[in-house]
Each structure stands twice: as C-alpha cells, then as structure tokens.
Amino acid sequence: MWTRRDAEKPVEGVEVTTDLRVLAKRTELILLAVPSSVARSVATSLGEVVDGRHFVVHATRGLSEEGLLPISEIVRQETPVRRVGALKSGEQVVGNR
C-alpha cells in the first residue's frame, strides 16, 4: 500500500510504503483511491513509475475539476497504463432482464 501519510498500525500482511517506485516494482494491480481534486497530480506521479504491465482500478467518485473528465481518462492521459477500471458503490448491478 502506498500512502502519503505515516501508517500508524500496519495491517498484517500489507506492506506500506511512501515510495511509488517500490509500489510499481512489487505489484501489477494498483487501486487508486484519492479525491477527484488530486487525481491528476497523483496519476502524473504514478505515470513516472508504472508501465504497460500495470492495471489501475480507481475508486474515485466524480469527474475531474479541470474539464469534467472521467478519472479513467485522466489515468490514461497521465500514465502509460492502458488497462484501467473503476469501482462503483451504492448501486446494484443487474443483468439483462
């Protein structure tokens, strides 16, 4: 887990780092959970350390503030990652009826 904060109590089995390079080396699946107001700056920083083998799933609600772009589009613009997904809560997904 990458964080800009000091981890008070690391969860057992979870490695915490403040270095995005460490994150990029040790994982291929990245869950991006940041406010939409900082999504571009975090994606830009992430873009400096990830490559095409990574998969980014974001859990950010809303659109970017500077152009009303979906967060998935920001991730595509700021990183070389092409496998981008999004989590959404609060709605039940129902198949064709």
Tab-separated table of C-alpha atoms in Angstrom:
chain	number	residue	atom	x	y	z
A	1	MET	CA	0.000	0.000	0.000
A	2	TRP	CA	1.346	3.437	-0.934
A	3	THR	CA	0.404	6.364	1.233
A	4	ARG	CA	1.490	9.938	1.744
A	5	ARG	CA	0.793	9.518	5.450
A	6	ASP	CA	2.691	7.571	8.063
A	7	ALA	CA	0.888	4.317	8.776
A	8	GLU	CA	0.012	4.203	12.451
A	9	LYS	CA	-0.765	0.484	12.573
A	10	PRO	CA	0.244	-1.517	9.507
A	11	VAL	CA	-2.232	-4.272	8.690
A	12	GLU	CA	-0.761	-7.743	8.947
A	13	GLY	CA	0.311	-8.956	5.523
A	14	VAL	CA	0.225	-5.462	3.993
A	15	GLU	CA	3.455	-3.700	3.169
A	16	VAL	CA	3.211	0.070	3.482
A	17	THR	CA	5.472	2.395	1.508
A	18	THR	CA	5.684	6.095	0.778
A	19	ASP	CA	7.732	5.419	-2.390
A	20	LEU	CA	5.740	4.931	-5.612
A	21	ARG	CA	8.744	3.207	-7.226
A	22	VAL	CA	8.538	0.459	-4.609
A	23	LEU	CA	4.813	0.086	-5.290
A	24	ALA	CA	5.370	-0.173	-9.049
A	25	LYS	CA	8.058	-2.829	-8.650
A	26	ARG	CA	6.082	-5.017	-6.263
A	27	THR	CA	2.611	-5.049	-7.788
A	28	GLU	CA	0.801	-5.016	-11.109
A	29	LEU	CA	-2.688	-4.173	-9.812
A	30	ILE	CA	-2.997	-0.689	-8.355
A	31	LEU	CA	-6.130	0.566	-6.616
A	32	LEU	CA	-6.253	4.357	-6.842
A	33	ALA	CA	-8.444	5.792	-4.076
A	34	VAL	CA	-7.939	9.553	-3.922
A	35	PRO	CA	-10.233	12.589	-4.039
A	36	SER	CA	-11.017	13.738	-7.581
A	37	SER	CA	-9.375	17.089	-6.811
A	38	VAL	CA	-5.938	15.416	-6.627
A	39	ALA	CA	-6.484	12.590	-9.117
A	40	ARG	CA	-4.450	14.214	-11.888
A	41	SER	CA	-1.436	15.024	-9.688
A	42	VAL	CA	-1.388	11.505	-8.231
A	43	ALA	CA	-1.820	9.971	-11.699
A	44	THR	CA	1.030	12.115	-13.013
A	45	SER	CA	3.303	10.890	-10.216
A	46	LEU	CA	2.169	7.323	-10.842
A	47	GLY	CA	2.874	7.751	-14.564
A	48	GLU	CA	6.538	8.295	-13.791
A	49	VAL	CA	6.929	4.791	-12.301
A	50	VAL	CA	4.401	2.456	-13.972
A	51	ASP	CA	4.383	0.840	-17.394
A	52	GLY	CA	2.077	-1.121	-19.662
A	53	ARG	CA	2.089	-4.212	-17.436
A	54	HIS	CA	0.213	-2.415	-14.668
A	55	PHE	CA	-3.550	-2.389	-14.215
A	56	VAL	CA	-5.097	0.619	-12.443
A	57	VAL	CA	-8.551	0.463	-10.875
A	58	HIS	CA	-9.797	3.713	-9.401
A	59	ALA	CA	-12.356	4.176	-6.675
A	60	THR	CA	-12.740	7.926	-7.150
A	61	ARG	CA	-16.219	9.321	-7.366
A	62	GLY	CA	-16.994	12.155	-9.712
A	63	LEU	CA	-15.222	13.940	-12.519
A	64	SER	CA	-12.026	15.940	-12.604
A	65	GLU	CA	-12.384	19.566	-11.649
A	66	GLU	CA	-10.450	20.928	-14.647
A	67	GLY	CA	-12.520	19.775	-17.547
A	68	LEU	CA	-15.070	17.362	-16.194
A	69	LEU	CA	-13.141	14.320	-17.421
A	70	PRO	CA	-13.758	10.860	-16.015
A	71	ILE	CA	-10.946	9.748	-13.690
A	72	SER	CA	-10.280	6.778	-16.005
A	73	GLU	CA	-9.446	9.248	-18.776
A	74	ILE	CA	-7.060	11.120	-16.510
A	75	VAL	CA	-5.262	7.865	-15.693
A	76	ARG	CA	-4.954	7.148	-19.430
A	77	GLN	CA	-3.646	10.660	-20.130
A	78	GLU	CA	-1.086	10.750	-17.338
A	79	THR	CA	0.239	7.178	-17.359
A	80	PRO	CA	1.321	4.560	-19.898
A	81	VAL	CA	-1.247	2.205	-18.340
A	82	ARG	CA	-3.926	1.066	-20.774
A	83	ARG	CA	-5.764	-1.372	-18.523
A	84	VAL	CA	-7.942	0.944	-16.460
A	85	GLY	CA	-11.045	0.083	-14.475
A	86	ALA	CA	-13.384	1.725	-11.985
A	87	LEU	CA	-15.163	0.610	-8.843
A	88	LYS	CA	-18.561	1.980	-8.088
A	89	SER	CA	-20.539	1.600	-4.899
A	90	GLY	CA	-24.100	2.254	-3.978
A	91	GLU	CA	-25.761	0.619	-6.955
A	92	GLN	CA	-26.677	-2.946	-7.615
A	93	VAL	CA	-25.526	-4.281	-10.946
A	94	VAL	CA	-28.302	-6.210	-12.635
A	95	GLY	CA	-28.004	-8.210	-15.843
A	96	ASN	CA	-30.398	-8.022	-18.775
A	97	ARG	CA	-33.947	-8.820	-17.795
